[in-house]
PDB file of C-alpha atoms in Angstrom:
ATOM      1  CA  UNK A  17       8.394  21.646  13.954  1.00 89.00           C
ATOM      2  CA  UNK A  18      10.618  21.747  10.847  1.00 88.00           C
ATOM      3  CA  UNK A  19       8.731  24.340   8.778  1.00 90.00           C
ATOM      4  CA  UNK A  20      10.341  27.563  10.018  1.00 87.00           C
ATOM      5  CA  UNK A  21      12.469  28.083   6.916  1.00 86.00           C
ATOM      6  CA  UNK A  22       9.498  27.705   4.606  1.00 87.00           C
ATOM      7  CA  UNK A  23       7.437  30.185   6.629  1.00 84.00           C
ATOM      8  CA  UNK A  24      10.247  32.752   6.352  1.00 83.00           C
ATOM      9  CA  UNK A  25      10.057  32.581   2.543  1.00 82.00           C
ATOM     10  CA  UNK A  26       6.847  34.621   2.542  1.00 74.00           C
ATOM     11  CA  UNK A  27       3.748  34.133   0.424  1.00 73.00           C
ATOM     12  CA  UNK A  28       3.878  31.405  -2.267  1.00 69.00           C
ATOM     13  CA  UNK A  29       4.537  32.794  -5.740  1.00 73.00           C
ATOM     14  CA  UNK A  30       2.031  32.670  -8.578  1.00 82.00           C
ATOM     15  CA  UNK A  31       2.670  29.639 -10.764  1.00 87.00           C
ATOM     16  CA  UNK A  32       3.803  30.218 -14.356  1.00 88.00           C
ATOM     17  CA  UNK A  33       1.932  27.338 -15.994  1.00 89.00           C
ATOM     18  CA  UNK A  34       3.667  27.809 -19.358  1.00 91.00           C
ATOM     19  CA  UNK A  35       7.052  27.390 -17.681  1.00 93.00           C
ATOM     20  CA  UNK A  36       5.907  24.269 -15.815  1.00 93.00           C
ATOM     21  CA  UNK A  37       4.531  22.759 -19.035  1.00 93.00           C
ATOM     22  CA  UNK A  38       7.809  23.448 -20.853  1.00 94.00           C
ATOM     23  CA  UNK A  39       9.777  21.751 -18.064  1.00 95.00           C
ATOM     24  CA  UNK A  40       7.481  18.718 -18.057  1.00 94.00           C
ATOM     25  CA  UNK A  41       8.061  18.299 -21.787  1.00 94.00           C
ATOM     26  CA  UNK A  42      11.787  17.961 -21.056  1.00 95.00           C
ATOM     27  CA  UNK A  43      11.381  15.584 -18.082  1.00 95.00           C
ATOM     28  CA  UNK A  44      12.605  12.013 -18.525  1.00 94.00           C
ATOM     29  CA  UNK A  45      11.110   9.497 -16.030  1.00 92.00           C
ATOM     30  CA  UNK A  46      13.936   7.021 -16.706  1.00 91.00           C
ATOM     31  CA  UNK A  47      16.555   9.313 -15.170  1.00 90.00           C
ATOM     32  CA  UNK A  48      14.478  11.817 -13.174  1.00 92.00           C
ATOM     33  CA  UNK A  49      16.182  14.674 -15.029  1.00 94.00           C
ATOM     34  CA  UNK A  50      15.287  17.474 -17.412  1.00 95.00           C
ATOM     35  CA  UNK A  51      16.994  17.257 -20.818  1.00 94.00           C
ATOM     36  CA  UNK A  52      18.327  20.703 -21.766  1.00 92.00           C
ATOM     37  CA  UNK A  53      20.587  21.668 -24.692  1.00 89.00           C
ATOM     38  CA  UNK A  54      23.398  22.176 -22.148  1.00 87.00           C
ATOM     39  CA  UNK A  55      22.890  18.775 -20.490  1.00 89.00           C
ATOM     40  CA  UNK A  56      20.732  16.944 -17.957  1.00 92.00           C
ATOM     41  CA  UNK A  57      19.713  18.577 -14.684  1.00 94.00           C
ATOM     42  CA  UNK A  58      17.153  18.054 -11.949  1.00 95.00           C
ATOM     43  CA  UNK A  59      15.835  19.396  -8.667  1.00 96.00           C
ATOM     44  CA  UNK A  60      18.001  17.973  -5.892  1.00 95.00           C
ATOM     45  CA  UNK A  61      17.969  17.655  -2.131  1.00 94.00           C
ATOM     46  CA  UNK A  62      20.294  20.657  -2.055  1.00 94.00           C
ATOM     47  CA  UNK A  63      17.699  22.742  -3.894  1.00 95.00           C
ATOM     48  CA  UNK A  64      14.921  21.759  -1.495  1.00 95.00           C
ATOM     49  CA  UNK A  65      16.976  22.597   1.580  1.00 95.00           C
ATOM     50  CA  UNK A  66      18.558  25.806   0.264  1.00 93.00           C
ATOM     51  CA  UNK A  67      15.397  27.249  -1.297  1.00 93.00           C
ATOM     52  CA  UNK A  68      12.889  26.304   1.397  1.00 94.00           C
ATOM     53  CA  UNK A  69      14.978  25.411   4.444  1.00 93.00           C
ATOM     54  CA  UNK A  70      13.381  21.972   4.775  1.00 94.00           C
ATOM     55  CA  UNK A  71      15.198  19.114   6.493  1.00 93.00           C
ATOM     56  CA  UNK A  72      16.472  16.541   3.979  1.00 93.00           C
ATOM     57  CA  UNK A  73      18.057  14.053   6.392  1.00 91.00           C
ATOM     58  CA  UNK A  74      15.862  12.276   8.908  1.00 90.00           C
ATOM     59  CA  UNK A  75      12.989   9.884   9.415  1.00 92.00           C
ATOM     60  CA  UNK A  76      10.938   8.861   6.402  1.00 92.00           C
ATOM     61  CA  UNK A  77       7.552  10.503   6.052  1.00 91.00           C
ATOM     62  CA  UNK A  78       5.678   7.219   6.039  1.00 88.00           C
ATOM     63  CA  UNK A  79       3.788   5.023   8.461  1.00 83.00           C
ATOM     64  CA  UNK A  80       0.583   3.147   9.069  1.00 80.00           C
ATOM     65  CA  UNK A  81      -2.842   3.838   7.568  1.00 80.00           C
ATOM     66  CA  UNK A  82      -5.090   5.078  10.411  1.00 81.00           C
ATOM     67  CA  UNK A  83      -8.698   3.930  10.838  1.00 82.00           C
ATOM     68  CA  UNK A  84     -11.333   5.427   8.540  1.00 83.00           C
ATOM     69  CA  UNK A  85     -14.182   5.595  11.051  1.00 87.00           C
ATOM     70  CA  UNK A  86     -15.544   9.178  11.303  1.00 87.00           C
ATOM     71  CA  UNK A  87     -15.636   8.942  15.098  1.00 90.00           C
ATOM     72  CA  UNK A  88     -11.889   8.286  15.246  1.00 90.00           C
ATOM     73  CA  UNK A  89     -11.112  11.438  13.274  1.00 90.00           C
ATOM     74  CA  UNK A  90     -13.649  13.563  15.093  1.00 91.00           C
ATOM     75  CA  UNK A  91     -11.836  12.807  18.349  1.00 92.00           C
ATOM     76  CA  UNK A  92      -8.333  13.269  16.884  1.00 91.00           C
ATOM     77  CA  UNK A  93      -9.180  16.565  15.187  1.00 92.00           C
ATOM     78  CA  UNK A  94     -10.821  17.937  18.311  1.00 93.00           C
ATOM     79  CA  UNK A  95      -7.842  16.931  20.460  1.00 93.00           C
ATOM     80  CA  UNK A  96      -5.029  18.020  18.145  1.00 94.00           C
ATOM     81  CA  UNK A  97      -6.586  20.774  15.999  1.00 93.00           C
ATOM     82  CA  UNK A  98      -9.332  22.153  18.222  1.00 90.00           C
ATOM     83  CA  UNK A  99     -12.240  21.671  15.813  1.00 92.00           C
ATOM     84  CA  UNK A 100     -14.309  18.903  14.188  1.00 91.00           C
ATOM     85  CA  UNK A 101     -14.401  18.606  10.362  1.00 90.00           C
ATOM     86  CA  UNK A 102     -17.769  18.888   8.652  1.00 90.00           C
ATOM     87  CA  UNK A 103     -19.715  15.885   7.333  1.00 90.00           C
ATOM     88  CA  UNK A 104     -18.411  16.131   3.752  1.00 89.00           C
ATOM     89  CA  UNK A 105     -14.800  16.166   4.954  1.00 89.00           C
ATOM     90  CA  UNK A 106     -15.389  13.158   7.206  1.00 90.00           C
ATOM     91  CA  UNK A 107     -16.882  11.314   4.248  1.00 88.00           C
ATOM     92  CA  UNK A 108     -13.882  12.019   1.996  1.00 87.00           C
ATOM     93  CA  UNK A 109     -11.288  11.662   4.791  1.00 90.00           C
ATOM     94  CA  UNK A 110      -9.713  14.959   3.727  1.00 89.00           C
ATOM     95  CA  UNK A 111      -9.700  18.544   4.969  1.00 92.00           C
ATOM     96  CA  UNK A 112     -10.674  21.361   2.663  1.00 90.00           C
ATOM     97  CA  UNK A 113      -8.014  24.059   2.674  1.00 89.00           C
ATOM     98  CA  UNK A 114     -10.701  26.637   3.388  1.00 88.00           C
ATOM     99  CA  UNK A 115     -11.773  24.673   6.457  1.00 89.00           C
ATOM    100  CA  UNK A 116      -8.255  24.822   7.903  1.00 91.00           C
ATOM    101  CA  UNK A 117      -7.701  28.431   6.845  1.00 89.00           C
ATOM    102  CA  UNK A 118     -10.925  29.428   8.576  1.00 89.00           C
ATOM    103  CA  UNK A 119      -9.437  28.317  11.899  1.00 88.00           C
ATOM    104  CA  UNK A 120      -6.547  30.749  11.450  1.00 85.00           C
ATOM    105  CA  UNK A 121      -8.933  33.699  11.509  1.00 85.00           C
ATOM    106  CA  UNK A 122      -9.711  33.048  15.167  1.00 80.00           C
ATOM    107  CA  UNK A 123      -7.715  35.630  17.109  1.00 82.00           C
ATOM    108  CA  UNK A 124      -5.285  34.473  19.782  1.00 78.00           C
ATOM    109  CA  UNK A 125      -3.767  36.276  22.749  1.00 76.00           C
ATOM    110  CA  UNK A 126      -1.274  35.649  25.537  1.00 77.00           C
ATOM    111  CA  UNK A 127      -3.951  34.209  27.802  1.00 77.00           C
ATOM    112  CA  UNK A 128      -4.465  30.981  25.844  1.00 74.00           C
ATOM    113  CA  UNK A 129      -3.093  27.710  27.193  1.00 82.00           C
ATOM    114  CA  UNK A 130      -0.090  26.053  25.543  1.00 84.00           C
ATOM    115  CA  UNK A 131      -2.151  23.352  23.815  1.00 86.00           C
ATOM    116  CA  UNK A 132      -4.120  26.027  21.915  1.00 89.00           C
ATOM    117  CA  UNK A 133      -0.902  27.340  20.371  1.00 90.00           C
ATOM    118  CA  UNK A 134       0.106  23.764  19.511  1.00 91.00           C
ATOM    119  CA  UNK A 135      -3.227  23.222  17.756  1.00 92.00           C
ATOM    120  CA  UNK A 136      -2.719  26.395  15.720  1.00 92.00           C
ATOM    121  CA  UNK A 137       0.812  25.285  14.760  1.00 92.00           C
ATOM    122  CA  UNK A 138      -0.494  21.925  13.521  1.00 94.00           C
ATOM    123  CA  UNK A 139      -3.036  23.692  11.302  1.00 94.00           C
ATOM    124  CA  UNK A 140      -0.272  25.831   9.774  1.00 92.00           C
ATOM    125  CA  UNK A 141       1.827  22.723   9.145  1.00 93.00           C
ATOM    126  CA  UNK A 142      -1.072  20.848   7.535  1.00 94.00           C
ATOM    127  CA  UNK A 143      -1.658  23.755   5.158  1.00 93.00           C
ATOM    128  CA  UNK A 144       2.023  23.941   4.243  1.00 92.00           C
ATOM    129  CA  UNK A 145       2.365  20.190   3.789  1.00 93.00           C
ATOM    130  CA  UNK A 146      -0.844  19.447   1.903  1.00 90.00           C
ATOM    131  CA  UNK A 147      -1.162  22.765   0.110  1.00 88.00           C
ATOM    132  CA  UNK A 148       2.412  23.637  -0.894  1.00 90.00           C
ATOM    133  CA  UNK A 149       4.937  20.850  -0.289  1.00 93.00           C
ATOM    134  CA  UNK A 150       3.117  17.669  -1.370  1.00 92.00           C
ATOM    135  CA  UNK A 151      -0.261  18.824  -2.712  1.00 90.00           C
ATOM    136  CA  UNK A 152      -2.412  16.555  -4.835  1.00 84.00           C
ATOM    137  CA  UNK A 153      -3.515  17.586  -8.315  1.00 79.00           C
ATOM    138  CA  UNK A 154      -6.655  19.344  -7.051  1.00 74.00           C
ATOM    139  CA  UNK A 155      -4.637  21.465  -4.646  1.00 69.00           C
ATOM    140  CA  UNK A 156      -7.531  21.934  -2.222  1.00 82.00           C
ATOM    141  CA  UNK A 157      -7.816  18.619  -0.337  1.00 88.00           C
ATOM    142  CA  UNK A 158      -5.480  17.614   2.500  1.00 91.00           C
ATOM    143  CA  UNK A 159      -5.790  13.978   3.661  1.00 90.00           C
ATOM    144  CA  UNK A 160      -6.601  13.367   7.318  1.00 90.00           C
ATOM    145  CA  UNK A 161      -3.738  10.909   7.763  1.00 89.00           C
ATOM    146  CA  UNK A 162      -1.156  13.727   7.506  1.00 91.00           C
ATOM    147  CA  UNK A 163      -2.235  14.704  10.998  1.00 92.00           C
ATOM    148  CA  UNK A 164      -0.431  11.666  12.455  1.00 91.00           C
ATOM    149  CA  UNK A 165       2.937  13.321  11.680  1.00 93.00           C
ATOM    150  CA  UNK A 166       2.076  16.367  13.811  1.00 92.00           C
ATOM    151  CA  UNK A 167       0.562  14.745  16.886  1.00 91.00           C
ATOM    152  CA  UNK A 168       3.969  14.544  18.581  1.00 91.00           C
ATOM    153  CA  UNK A 169       5.359  18.063  18.180  1.00 90.00           C
ATOM    154  CA  UNK A 170       8.819  17.076  19.435  1.00 90.00           C
ATOM    155  CA  UNK A 171       9.148  14.331  16.825  1.00 92.00           C
ATOM    156  CA  UNK A 172       7.767  16.446  13.984  1.00 92.00           C
ATOM    157  CA  UNK A 173      11.064  18.201  13.278  1.00 91.00           C
ATOM    158  CA  UNK A 174      12.934  14.883  12.879  1.00 94.00           C
ATOM    159  CA  UNK A 175      11.207  13.923   9.612  1.00 94.00           C
ATOM    160  CA  UNK A 176      12.803  14.335   6.185  1.00 94.00           C
ATOM    161  CA  UNK A 177      10.240  16.837   4.921  1.00 95.00           C
ATOM    162  CA  UNK A 178      12.550  17.847   2.096  1.00 94.00           C
ATOM    163  CA  UNK A 179      12.995  14.251   0.965  1.00 94.00           C
ATOM    164  CA  UNK A 180       9.233  13.687   0.975  1.00 94.00           C
ATOM    165  CA  UNK A 181       8.661  16.907  -0.972  1.00 95.00           C
ATOM    166  CA  UNK A 182      11.174  15.921  -3.636  1.00 96.00           C
ATOM    167  CA  UNK A 183       9.849  12.352  -3.920  1.00 94.00           C
ATOM    168  CA  UNK A 184       6.322  13.679  -4.477  1.00 94.00           C
ATOM    169  CA  UNK A 185       7.545  16.175  -7.088  1.00 95.00           C
ATOM    170  CA  UNK A 186       9.476  13.477  -8.970  1.00 95.00           C
ATOM    171  CA  UNK A 187       6.436  11.192  -8.963  1.00 94.00           C
ATOM    172  CA  UNK A 188       4.085  13.864 -10.275  1.00 93.00           C
ATOM    173  CA  UNK A 189       6.520  14.947 -12.993  1.00 94.00           C
ATOM    174  CA  UNK A 190       6.794  11.320 -14.130  1.00 93.00           C
ATOM    175  CA  UNK A 191       3.014  10.932 -14.198  1.00 92.00           C
ATOM    176  CA  UNK A 192       2.626  14.117 -16.230  1.00 92.00           C
ATOM    177  CA  UNK A 193       5.493  13.314 -18.610  1.00 92.00           C
ATOM    178  CA  UNK A 194       3.932  10.005 -19.658  1.00 88.00           C
ATOM    179  CA  UNK A 195       0.513  11.670 -19.980  1.00 81.00           C
ATOM    180  CA  UNK A 196      -1.130   9.687 -17.189  1.00 71.00           C
ATOM    181  CA  UNK A 197      -2.806  12.844 -15.917  1.00 71.00           C
ATOM    182  CA  UNK A 198      -3.590  16.350 -17.107  1.00 73.00           C
ATOM    183  CA  UNK A 199      -3.507  18.050 -13.707  1.00 81.00           C
ATOM    184  CA  UNK A 200      -0.092  18.074 -12.059  1.00 87.00           C
ATOM    185  CA  UNK A 201       0.444  17.833  -8.310  1.00 88.00           C
ATOM    186  CA  UNK A 202       3.593  18.184  -6.253  1.00 91.00           C
ATOM    187  CA  UNK A 203       5.672  21.212  -5.241  1.00 92.00           C
ATOM    188  CA  UNK A 204       5.362  23.211  -8.467  1.00 94.00           C
ATOM    189  CA  UNK A 205       6.285  26.407  -6.620  1.00 93.00           C
ATOM    190  CA  UNK A 206       9.604  24.790  -5.706  1.00 95.00           C
ATOM    191  CA  UNK A 207      10.125  23.688  -9.315  1.00 96.00           C
ATOM    192  CA  UNK A 208       9.504  27.219 -10.559  1.00 93.00           C
ATOM    193  CA  UNK A 209      11.938  28.699  -8.022  1.00 92.00           C
ATOM    194  CA  UNK A 210      14.534  26.134  -9.088  1.00 94.00           C
ATOM    195  CA  UNK A 211      14.134  27.185 -12.739  1.00 94.00           C
ATOM    196  CA  UNK A 212      14.427  30.880 -11.835  1.00 90.00           C
ATOM    197  CA  UNK A 213      17.640  30.209  -9.930  1.00 89.00           C
ATOM    198  CA  UNK A 214      19.303  28.319 -12.759  1.00 90.00           C
ATOM    199  CA  UNK A 215      17.987  29.828 -16.015  1.00 88.00           C
ATOM    200  CA  UNK A 216      18.632  33.593 -15.875  1.00 82.00           C
ATOM    201  CA  UNK A 217      16.788  34.640 -19.041  1.00 82.00           C
ATOM    202  CA  UNK A 218      13.421  33.574 -17.575  1.00 82.00           C
ATOM    203  CA  UNK A 219      13.888  35.231 -14.182  1.00 77.00           C
ATOM    204  CA  UNK A 220      11.390  37.768 -12.821  1.00 73.00           C
ATOM    205  CA  UNK A 221      12.448  40.816 -10.844  1.00 62.00           C
ATOM    206  CA  UNK A 222      13.979  40.048  -7.443  1.00 60.00           C
ATOM    207  CA  UNK A 223      12.973  41.761  -4.214  1.00 50.00           C
ATOM    208  CA  UNK A 224      16.665  42.426  -3.567  1.00 51.00           C
ATOM    209  CA  UNK A 225      19.491  42.356  -6.114  1.00 50.00           C
ATOM    210  CA  UNK A 226      21.483  40.150  -3.708  1.00 60.00           C
ATOM    211  CA  UNK A 227      20.247  37.325  -1.511  1.00 71.00           C
ATOM    212  CA  UNK A 228      19.715  38.457   2.078  1.00 74.00           C
ATOM    213  CA  UNK A 229      22.104  36.554   4.326  1.00 80.00           C
ATOM    214  CA  UNK A 230      20.721  33.848   6.590  1.00 83.00           C
ATOM    215  CA  UNK A 231      17.341  33.511   4.904  1.00 85.00           C
ATOM    216  CA  UNK A 232      16.206  30.653   2.645  1.00 86.00           C
ATOM    217  CA  UNK A 233      16.919  31.540  -0.998  1.00 84.00           C
ATOM    218  CA  UNK A 234      13.235  31.469  -1.987  1.00 84.00           C
ATOM    219  CA  UNK A 235      12.645  34.592   0.110  1.00 78.00           C
ATOM    220  CA  UNK A 236      14.438  36.713  -2.517  1.00 76.00           C
ATOM    221  CA  UNK A 237      12.047  36.068  -5.411  1.00 75.00           C
ATOM    222  CA  UNK A 238       9.055  38.151  -6.390  1.00 53.00           C
ATOM    223  CA  UNK A 239       6.750  38.560  -9.372  1.00 47.00           C
ATOM    224  CA  UNK A 240       5.134  36.284 -11.960  1.00 45.00           C
ATOM    225  CA  UNK A 241       6.820  34.930 -14.233  1.00 42.00           C
ATOM    226  CA  UNK A 242      20.856  32.020 -22.329  1.00 41.00           C
ATOM    227  CA  UNK A 243      22.270  29.569 -20.161  1.00 52.00           C
ATOM    228  CA  UNK A 244      22.093  27.186 -17.236  1.00 69.00           C
ATOM    229  CA  UNK A 245      23.684  27.869 -13.844  1.00 75.00           C
ATOM    230  CA  UNK A 246      24.879  24.591 -12.373  1.00 77.00           C
ATOM    231  CA  UNK A 247      25.818  25.845  -8.898  1.00 82.00           C
ATOM    232  CA  UNK A 248      23.766  28.982  -8.102  1.00 83.00           C
ATOM    233  CA  UNK A 249      24.120  28.906  -4.305  1.00 83.00           C
ATOM    234  CA  UNK A 250      27.903  29.006  -3.907  1.00 81.00           C
ATOM    235  CA  UNK A 251      28.319  32.671  -2.954  1.00 78.00           C
ATOM    236  CA  UNK A 252      25.418  32.914  -0.509  1.00 84.00           C
ATOM    237  CA  UNK A 253      25.484  32.983   3.272  1.00 85.00           C
ATOM    238  CA  UNK A 254      22.764  30.577   4.390  1.00 88.00           C
ATOM    239  CA  UNK A 255      21.064  29.894   7.733  1.00 88.00           C
ATOM    240  CA  UNK A 256      21.816  26.606   9.434  1.00 88.00           C
ATOM    241  CA  UNK A 257      18.410  25.229   8.429  1.00 86.00           C
ATOM    242  CA  UNK A 258      19.404  25.585   4.747  1.00 89.00           C
ATOM    243  CA  UNK A 259      22.809  23.922   5.112  1.00 89.00           C
ATOM    244  CA  UNK A 260      22.456  21.161   7.708  1.00 89.00           C
ATOM    245  CA  UNK A 261      21.832  18.393   5.165  1.00 89.00           C
ATOM    246  CA  UNK A 262      24.922  19.097   3.028  1.00 88.00           C
ATOM    247  CA  UNK A 263      26.430  15.593   3.582  1.00 87.00           C
ATOM    248  CA  UNK A 264      23.457  13.974   1.811  1.00 88.00           C
ATOM    249  CA  UNK A 265      22.950  16.439  -1.060  1.00 88.00           C
ATOM    250  CA  UNK A 266      24.877  14.176  -3.456  1.00 86.00           C
ATOM    251  CA  UNK A 267      23.357  10.934  -2.199  1.00 84.00           C
ATOM    252  CA  UNK A 268      22.462   8.222  -4.672  1.00 84.00           C
ATOM    253  CA  UNK A 269      19.466   7.010  -2.720  1.00 85.00           C
ATOM    254  CA  UNK A 270      15.695   6.608  -2.716  1.00 86.00           C
ATOM    255  CA  UNK A 271      13.337   9.328  -1.542  1.00 88.00           C
ATOM    256  CA  UNK A 272      10.223   8.403   0.433  1.00 86.00           C
ATOM    257  CA  UNK A 273       6.893  10.192   0.625  1.00 84.00           C
ATOM    258  CA  UNK A 274       4.245   8.012   2.254  1.00 77.00           C
ATOM    259  CA  UNK A 275       3.686   5.258  -0.367  1.00 79.00           C
ATOM    260  CA  UNK A 276       6.042   6.734  -3.003  1.00 83.00           C
ATOM    261  CA  UNK A 277       9.704   5.805  -3.466  1.00 84.00           C
ATOM    262  CA  UNK A 278      11.678   7.696  -6.105  1.00 85.00           C
ATOM    263  CA  UNK A 279      15.424   7.448  -6.998  1.00 85.00           C
ATOM    264  CA  UNK A 280      17.701  10.450  -6.486  1.00 85.00           C
ATOM    265  CA  UNK A 281      20.902  10.593  -8.624  1.00 77.00           C
ATOM    266  CA  UNK A 282      22.449  14.036  -9.039  1.00 82.00           C
ATOM    267  CA  UNK A 283      26.283  13.920  -9.201  1.00 79.00           C
ATOM    268  CA  UNK A 284      26.412  15.746 -12.544  1.00 77.00           C
ATOM    269  CA  UNK A 285      25.023  18.937 -11.020  1.00 80.00           C
ATOM    270  CA  UNK A 286      27.826  19.055  -8.460  1.00 80.00           C
ATOM    271  CA  UNK A 287      30.586  18.859 -11.074  1.00 78.00           C
ATOM    272  CA  UNK A 288      31.204  15.146 -10.478  1.00 80.00           C
ATOM    273  CA  UNK A 289      31.162  12.443 -13.149  1.00 76.00           C
ATOM    274  CA  UNK A 290      27.770  10.736 -13.247  1.00 71.00           C
ATOM    275  CA  UNK A 291      28.220   6.987 -13.916  1.00 71.00           C
ATOM    276  CA  UNK A 292      25.552   5.000 -15.698  1.00 64.00           C
ATOM    277  CA  UNK A 293      23.158   3.487 -13.184  1.00 59.00           C
ATOM    278  CA  UNK A 294      20.438   1.080 -14.392  1.00 60.00           C
ATOM    279  CA  UNK A 295      16.933   2.338 -13.724  1.00 56.00           C
ATOM    280  CA  UNK A 296      15.886   1.483 -10.185  1.00 51.00           C
ATOM    281  CA  UNK A 297      12.556  -0.230  -9.615  1.00 52.00           C
ATOM    282  CA  UNK A 298       9.809   2.237  -8.718  1.00 49.00           C
ATOM    283  CA  UNK A 299       8.278   1.130  -5.430  1.00 45.00           C
ATOM    284  CA  UNK A 300       4.722   2.044  -4.504  1.00 44.00           C
ATOM    285  CA  UNK A 301       4.522   0.513  -1.054  1.00 42.00           C
ATOM    286  CA  UNK A 302       5.850   1.136   2.430  1.00 37.00           C
ATOM    287  CA  UNK A 303       7.512  -2.174   3.095  1.00 35.00           C
ATOM    288  CA  UNK A 304      11.038  -1.112   2.085  1.00 35.00           C
ATOM    289  CA  UNK A 305      12.467  -0.738   5.567  1.00 34.00           C
ATOM    290  CA  UNK A 306      15.970   0.216   4.373  1.00 34.00           C
ATOM    291  CA  UNK A 307      14.675   3.201   2.417  1.00 35.00           C
ATOM    292  CA  UNK A 308      13.972   6.526   4.016  1.00 36.00           C
ATOM    293  CA  UNK A 309      13.776  10.228   3.264  1.00 46.00           C
ATOM    294  CA  UNK A 310      17.506  10.076   2.601  1.00 44.00           C
ATOM    295  CA  UNK A 311      20.009   7.474   3.804  1.00 40.00           C
TER     296      UNK A 311
END
């Protein structure tokens, strides 16, 4: 379904809030880059794919807004997840993470029908998507409409989950940098892993002194939390899921995550001259048919 690489990374790491705050202070919304003494740098599509093994080339994670009638969602949740949300969730049109996690405690065996396993897989994906990849600032509410991306299991793996994750992170960093909010959403775990990879003097202890071949790079890091490493992944043997999107890593494009559209311009980090590009308009709609996760 497109989340295998992320699952192989193990448990999410504890967030170092001081590190995240320091990075936000150096974030510039005009260029979507951090300003360091050594130059500008940012989280790229390469980072998302190599660290988490998420697809960065594919269909945009966007679509229509489903109905808001409680009956509609009661039926959809029962059919595709195997349970009905409680009254408070139906009122807010969002799952509580604890509600989804509770379903994972139900033991399964080899005697269940195929659709039961599919329902369990959708619950895992909802928790990963709404709790780790594109969480809101509260971190504990997962909108019902995410379920529409998992109804068709065969199509699920065709979406640009990495592009959506990066677009959401960019948007939340911009909101925090201009002080529009105090709580920060987005993939802060990914941001922290990116900083650990590139700034050695803030690194925690690693599980292994060398990256284990054919695993996403995030699987090597453990623990809480001189110079900048521009290309940290060059000497690593990666699984296909962490390398398939290489042709679009240097794309100058627009990243889509539902109703967010954020520019992606990263040539400097690949050793290529970065020309001046006027700031692109920041779209907040879904009518831009030529934009996608990555083009």
